[in-house]
Short mmCIF file of N, CA and C in Angstrom, two decimals:
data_model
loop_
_atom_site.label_atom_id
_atom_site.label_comp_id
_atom_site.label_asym_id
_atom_site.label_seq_id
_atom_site.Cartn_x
_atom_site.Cartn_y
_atom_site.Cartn_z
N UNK A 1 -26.01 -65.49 -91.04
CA UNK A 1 -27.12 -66.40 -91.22
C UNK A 1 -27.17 -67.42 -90.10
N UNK A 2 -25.87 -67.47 -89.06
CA UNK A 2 -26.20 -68.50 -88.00
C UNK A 2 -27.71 -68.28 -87.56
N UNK A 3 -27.89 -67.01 -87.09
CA UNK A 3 -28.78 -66.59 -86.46
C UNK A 3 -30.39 -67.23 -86.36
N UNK A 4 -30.58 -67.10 -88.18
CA UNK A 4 -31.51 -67.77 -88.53
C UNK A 4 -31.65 -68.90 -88.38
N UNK A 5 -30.14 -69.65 -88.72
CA UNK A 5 -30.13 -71.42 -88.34
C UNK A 5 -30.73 -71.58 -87.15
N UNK A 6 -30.11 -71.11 -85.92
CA UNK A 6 -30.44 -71.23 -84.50
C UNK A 6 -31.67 -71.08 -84.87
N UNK A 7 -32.67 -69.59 -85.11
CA UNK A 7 -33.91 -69.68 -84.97
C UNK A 7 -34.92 -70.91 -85.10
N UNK A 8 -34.48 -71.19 -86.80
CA UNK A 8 -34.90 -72.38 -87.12
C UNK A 8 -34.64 -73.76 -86.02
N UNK A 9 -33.42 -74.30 -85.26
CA UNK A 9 -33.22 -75.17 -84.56
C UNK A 9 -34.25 -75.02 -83.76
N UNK A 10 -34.36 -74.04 -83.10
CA UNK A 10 -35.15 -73.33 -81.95
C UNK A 10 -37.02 -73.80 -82.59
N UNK A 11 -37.34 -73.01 -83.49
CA UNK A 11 -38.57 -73.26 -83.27
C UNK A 11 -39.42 -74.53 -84.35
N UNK A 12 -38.45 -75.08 -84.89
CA UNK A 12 -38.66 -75.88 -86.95
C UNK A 12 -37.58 -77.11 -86.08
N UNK A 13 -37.32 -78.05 -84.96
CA UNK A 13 -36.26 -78.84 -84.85
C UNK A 13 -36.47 -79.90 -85.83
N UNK A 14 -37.28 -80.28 -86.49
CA UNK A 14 -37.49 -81.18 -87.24
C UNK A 14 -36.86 -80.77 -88.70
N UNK A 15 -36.98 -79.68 -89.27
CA UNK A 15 -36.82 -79.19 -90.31
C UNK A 15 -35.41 -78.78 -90.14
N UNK A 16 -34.66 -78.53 -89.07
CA UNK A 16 -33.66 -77.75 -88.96
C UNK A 16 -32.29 -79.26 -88.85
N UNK A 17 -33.25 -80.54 -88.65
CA UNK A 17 -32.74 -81.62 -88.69
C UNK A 17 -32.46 -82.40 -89.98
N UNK A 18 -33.40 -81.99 -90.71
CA UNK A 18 -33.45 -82.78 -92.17
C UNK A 18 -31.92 -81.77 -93.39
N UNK A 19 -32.55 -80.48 -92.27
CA UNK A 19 -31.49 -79.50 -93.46
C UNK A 19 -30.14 -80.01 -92.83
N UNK A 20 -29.57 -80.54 -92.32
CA UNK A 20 -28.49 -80.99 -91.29
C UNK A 20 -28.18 -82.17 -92.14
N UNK A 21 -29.20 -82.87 -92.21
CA UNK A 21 -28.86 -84.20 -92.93
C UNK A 21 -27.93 -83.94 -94.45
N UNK A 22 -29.07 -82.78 -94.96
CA UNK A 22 -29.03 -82.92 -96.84
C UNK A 22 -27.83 -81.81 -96.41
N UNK A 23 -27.10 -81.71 -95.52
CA UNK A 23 -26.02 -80.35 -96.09
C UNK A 23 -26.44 -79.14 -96.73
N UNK A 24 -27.91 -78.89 -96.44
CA UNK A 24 -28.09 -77.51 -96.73
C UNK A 24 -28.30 -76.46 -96.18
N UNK A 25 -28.15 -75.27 -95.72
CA UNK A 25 -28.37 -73.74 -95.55
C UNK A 25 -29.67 -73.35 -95.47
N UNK A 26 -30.14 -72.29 -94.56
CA UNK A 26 -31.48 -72.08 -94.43
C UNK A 26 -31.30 -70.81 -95.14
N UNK A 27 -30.35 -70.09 -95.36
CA UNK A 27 -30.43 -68.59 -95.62
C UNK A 27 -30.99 -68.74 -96.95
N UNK A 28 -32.29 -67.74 -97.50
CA UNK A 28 -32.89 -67.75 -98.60
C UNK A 28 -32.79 -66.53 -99.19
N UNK A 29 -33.04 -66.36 -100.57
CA UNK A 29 -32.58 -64.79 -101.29
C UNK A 29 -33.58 -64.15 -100.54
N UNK A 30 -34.92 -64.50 -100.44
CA UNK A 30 -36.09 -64.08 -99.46
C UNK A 30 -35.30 -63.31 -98.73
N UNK A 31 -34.94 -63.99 -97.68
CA UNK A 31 -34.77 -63.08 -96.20
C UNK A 31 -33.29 -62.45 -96.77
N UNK A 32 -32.30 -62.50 -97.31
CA UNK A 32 -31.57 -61.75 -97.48
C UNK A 32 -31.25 -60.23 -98.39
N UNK A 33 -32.68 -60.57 -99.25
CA UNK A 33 -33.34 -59.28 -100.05
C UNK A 33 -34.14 -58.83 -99.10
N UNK A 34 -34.30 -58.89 -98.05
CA UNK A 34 -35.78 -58.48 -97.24
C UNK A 34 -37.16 -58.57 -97.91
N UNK A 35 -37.35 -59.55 -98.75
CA UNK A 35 -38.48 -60.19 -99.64
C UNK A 35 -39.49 -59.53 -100.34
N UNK A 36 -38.29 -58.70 -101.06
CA UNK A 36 -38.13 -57.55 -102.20
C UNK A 36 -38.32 -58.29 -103.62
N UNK A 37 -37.95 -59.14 -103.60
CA UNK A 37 -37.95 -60.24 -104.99
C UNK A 37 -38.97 -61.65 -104.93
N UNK A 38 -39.18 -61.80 -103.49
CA UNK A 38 -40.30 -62.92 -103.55
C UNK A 38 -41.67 -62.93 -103.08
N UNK A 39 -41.68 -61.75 -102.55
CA UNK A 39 -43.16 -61.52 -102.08
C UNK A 39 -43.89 -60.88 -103.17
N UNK A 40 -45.44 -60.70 -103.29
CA UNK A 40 -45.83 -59.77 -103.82
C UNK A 40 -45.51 -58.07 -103.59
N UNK A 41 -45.47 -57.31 -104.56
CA UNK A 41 -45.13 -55.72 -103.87
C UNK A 41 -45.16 -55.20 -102.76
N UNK A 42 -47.06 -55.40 -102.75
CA UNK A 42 -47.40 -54.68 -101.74
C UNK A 42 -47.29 -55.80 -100.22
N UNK A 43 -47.15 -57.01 -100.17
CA UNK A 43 -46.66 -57.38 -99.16
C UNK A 43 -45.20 -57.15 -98.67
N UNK A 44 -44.48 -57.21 -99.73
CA UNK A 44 -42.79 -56.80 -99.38
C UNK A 44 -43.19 -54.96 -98.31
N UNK A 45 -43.93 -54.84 -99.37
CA UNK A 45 -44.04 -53.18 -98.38
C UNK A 45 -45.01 -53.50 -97.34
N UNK A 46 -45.51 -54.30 -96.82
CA UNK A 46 -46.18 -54.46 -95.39
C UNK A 46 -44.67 -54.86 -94.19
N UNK A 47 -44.09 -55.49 -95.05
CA UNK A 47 -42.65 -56.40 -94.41
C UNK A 47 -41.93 -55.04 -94.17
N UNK A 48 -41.63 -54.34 -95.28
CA UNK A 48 -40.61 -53.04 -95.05
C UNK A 48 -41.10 -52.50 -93.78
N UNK A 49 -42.40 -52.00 -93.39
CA UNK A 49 -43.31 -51.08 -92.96
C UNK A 49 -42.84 -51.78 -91.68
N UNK A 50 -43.27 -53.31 -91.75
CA UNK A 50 -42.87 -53.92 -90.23
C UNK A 50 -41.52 -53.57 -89.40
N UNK A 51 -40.81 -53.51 -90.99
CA UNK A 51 -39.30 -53.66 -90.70
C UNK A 51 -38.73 -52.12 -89.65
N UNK A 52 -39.21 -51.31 -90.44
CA UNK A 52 -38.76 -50.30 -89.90
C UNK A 52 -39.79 -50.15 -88.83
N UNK A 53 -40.75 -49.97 -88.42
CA UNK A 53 -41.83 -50.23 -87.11
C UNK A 53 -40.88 -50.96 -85.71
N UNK A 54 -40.78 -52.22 -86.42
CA UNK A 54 -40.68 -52.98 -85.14
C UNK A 54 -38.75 -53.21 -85.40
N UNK A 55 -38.39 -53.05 -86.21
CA UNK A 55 -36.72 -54.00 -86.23
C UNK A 55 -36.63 -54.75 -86.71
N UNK A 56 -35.08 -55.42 -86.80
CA UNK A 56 -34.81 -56.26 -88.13
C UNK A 56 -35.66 -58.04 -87.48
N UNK A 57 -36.50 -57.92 -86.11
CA UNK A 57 -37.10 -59.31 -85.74
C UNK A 57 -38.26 -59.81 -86.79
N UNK A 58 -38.83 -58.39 -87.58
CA UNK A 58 -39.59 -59.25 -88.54
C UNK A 58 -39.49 -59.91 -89.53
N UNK A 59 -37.59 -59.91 -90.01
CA UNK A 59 -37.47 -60.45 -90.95
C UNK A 59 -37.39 -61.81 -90.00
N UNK A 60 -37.02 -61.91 -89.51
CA UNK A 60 -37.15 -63.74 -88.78
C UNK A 60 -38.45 -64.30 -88.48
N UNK A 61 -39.62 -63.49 -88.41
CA UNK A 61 -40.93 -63.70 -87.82
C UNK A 61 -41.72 -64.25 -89.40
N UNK A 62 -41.31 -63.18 -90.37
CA UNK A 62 -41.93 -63.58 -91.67
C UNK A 62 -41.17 -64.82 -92.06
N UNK A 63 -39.73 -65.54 -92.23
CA UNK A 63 -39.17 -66.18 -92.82
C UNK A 63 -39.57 -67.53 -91.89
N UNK A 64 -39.44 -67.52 -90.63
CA UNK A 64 -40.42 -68.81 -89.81
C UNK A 64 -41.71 -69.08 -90.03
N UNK A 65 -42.38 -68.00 -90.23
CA UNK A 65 -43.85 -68.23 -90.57
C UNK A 65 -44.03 -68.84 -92.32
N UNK A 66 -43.45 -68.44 -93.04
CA UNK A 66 -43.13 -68.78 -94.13
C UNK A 66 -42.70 -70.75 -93.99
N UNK A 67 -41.60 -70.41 -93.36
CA UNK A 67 -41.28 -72.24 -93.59
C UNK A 67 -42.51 -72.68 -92.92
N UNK A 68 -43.26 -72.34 -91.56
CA UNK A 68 -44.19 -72.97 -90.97
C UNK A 68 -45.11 -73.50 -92.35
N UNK A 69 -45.26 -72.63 -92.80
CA UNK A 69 -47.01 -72.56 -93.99
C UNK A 69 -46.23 -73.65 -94.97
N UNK A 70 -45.17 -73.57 -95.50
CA UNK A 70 -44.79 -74.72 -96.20
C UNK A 70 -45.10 -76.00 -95.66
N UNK A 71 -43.94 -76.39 -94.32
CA UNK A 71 -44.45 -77.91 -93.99
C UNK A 71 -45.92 -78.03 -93.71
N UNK A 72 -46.56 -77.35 -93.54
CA UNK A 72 -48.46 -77.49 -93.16
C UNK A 72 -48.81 -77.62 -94.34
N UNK A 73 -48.92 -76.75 -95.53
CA UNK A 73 -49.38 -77.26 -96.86
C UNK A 73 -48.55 -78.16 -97.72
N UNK A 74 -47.62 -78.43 -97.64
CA UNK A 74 -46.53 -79.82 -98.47
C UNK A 74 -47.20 -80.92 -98.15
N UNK A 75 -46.99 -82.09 -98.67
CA UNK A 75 -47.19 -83.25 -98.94
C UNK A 75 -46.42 -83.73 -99.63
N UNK A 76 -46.37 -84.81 -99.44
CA UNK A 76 -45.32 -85.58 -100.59
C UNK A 76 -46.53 -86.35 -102.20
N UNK A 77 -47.87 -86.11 -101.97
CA UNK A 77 -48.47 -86.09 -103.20
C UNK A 77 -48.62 -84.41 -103.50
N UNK A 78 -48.35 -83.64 -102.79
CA UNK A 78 -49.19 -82.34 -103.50
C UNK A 78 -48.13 -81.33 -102.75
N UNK A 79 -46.40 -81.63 -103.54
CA UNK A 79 -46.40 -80.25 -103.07
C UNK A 79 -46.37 -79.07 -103.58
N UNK A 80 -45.79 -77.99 -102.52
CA UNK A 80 -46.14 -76.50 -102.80
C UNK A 80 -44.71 -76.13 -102.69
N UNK A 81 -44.36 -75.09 -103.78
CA UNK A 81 -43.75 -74.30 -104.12
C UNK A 81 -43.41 -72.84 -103.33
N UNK A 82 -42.00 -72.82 -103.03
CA UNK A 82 -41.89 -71.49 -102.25
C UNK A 82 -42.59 -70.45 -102.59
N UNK A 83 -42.33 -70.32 -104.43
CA UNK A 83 -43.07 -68.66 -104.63
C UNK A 83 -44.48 -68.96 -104.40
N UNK A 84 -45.48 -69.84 -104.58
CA UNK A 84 -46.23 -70.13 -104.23
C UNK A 84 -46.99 -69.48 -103.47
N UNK A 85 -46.11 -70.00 -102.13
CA UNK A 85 -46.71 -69.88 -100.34
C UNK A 85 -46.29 -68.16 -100.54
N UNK A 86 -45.09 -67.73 -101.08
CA UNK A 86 -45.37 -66.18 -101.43
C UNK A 86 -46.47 -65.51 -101.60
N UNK A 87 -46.91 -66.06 -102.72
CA UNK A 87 -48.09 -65.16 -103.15
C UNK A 87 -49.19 -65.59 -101.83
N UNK A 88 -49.40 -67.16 -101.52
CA UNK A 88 -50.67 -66.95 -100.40
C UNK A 88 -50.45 -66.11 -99.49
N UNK A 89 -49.26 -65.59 -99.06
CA UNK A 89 -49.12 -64.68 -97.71
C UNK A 89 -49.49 -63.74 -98.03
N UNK A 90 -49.41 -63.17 -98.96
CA UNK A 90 -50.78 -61.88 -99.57
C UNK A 90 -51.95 -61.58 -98.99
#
C-alpha cells in the first residue's frame, strides 16, 4: 500500500497531509477488493475490464479519481459519503 500513499503524496498533497496528521492509512477495502464490494456491479466490471485491458494502473487511476470527487463534493455543511461517490461513478 506504500505505493498508493506515494501516489496520493504525489497527486492529493493536501489530503495526503491531513492523513499524516490523523495517523491514518489510505489503503481502502475499495482498492484492495478491486471495487468488487463498493462499486456498483456493473461498474466494478468496467474497472475489471480496465483492469485486465490496461494493468493493475487502473486500480490507482479509479481510487485517485475517487478521493478527487470526494474533496470536490464534501463540505463541512454537506458531506458525502464514500459509498455514495460509489454509486455517482456509475
Amino acid at each position: 500500500m506504500q505505493s498508493l500513499g506515494e501516489l496520493v503524496r504525489i497527486k492529493l498533497p493536501l489530503l495526503a497531509q491531513h492523513l499524516t496528521n490523523i495517523s491514518a492509512d489510505i489503503a481502502t477495502d475499495a482498492f484492495l477488493c478491486c471495487y468488487c464490494t463498493t462499486l456498483p456491479s456493473d461498474t466494478a466490471m468496467r474497472v475489471w475490464d480496465s483492469l485486465f485491458l490496461e494493468g493493475p494502473k487502473i486500480l490507482y487511476r479509479v481510487q485517485i479519481y475517487l478521493l478527487k470527487v470526494h474533496i470536490l463534493t464534501s463540505s463541512p455543511s454537506h458531506p458525502v459519503q464514500f459509498n455514495t461517490l460509489c454509486y455517482l461513478f456509475s
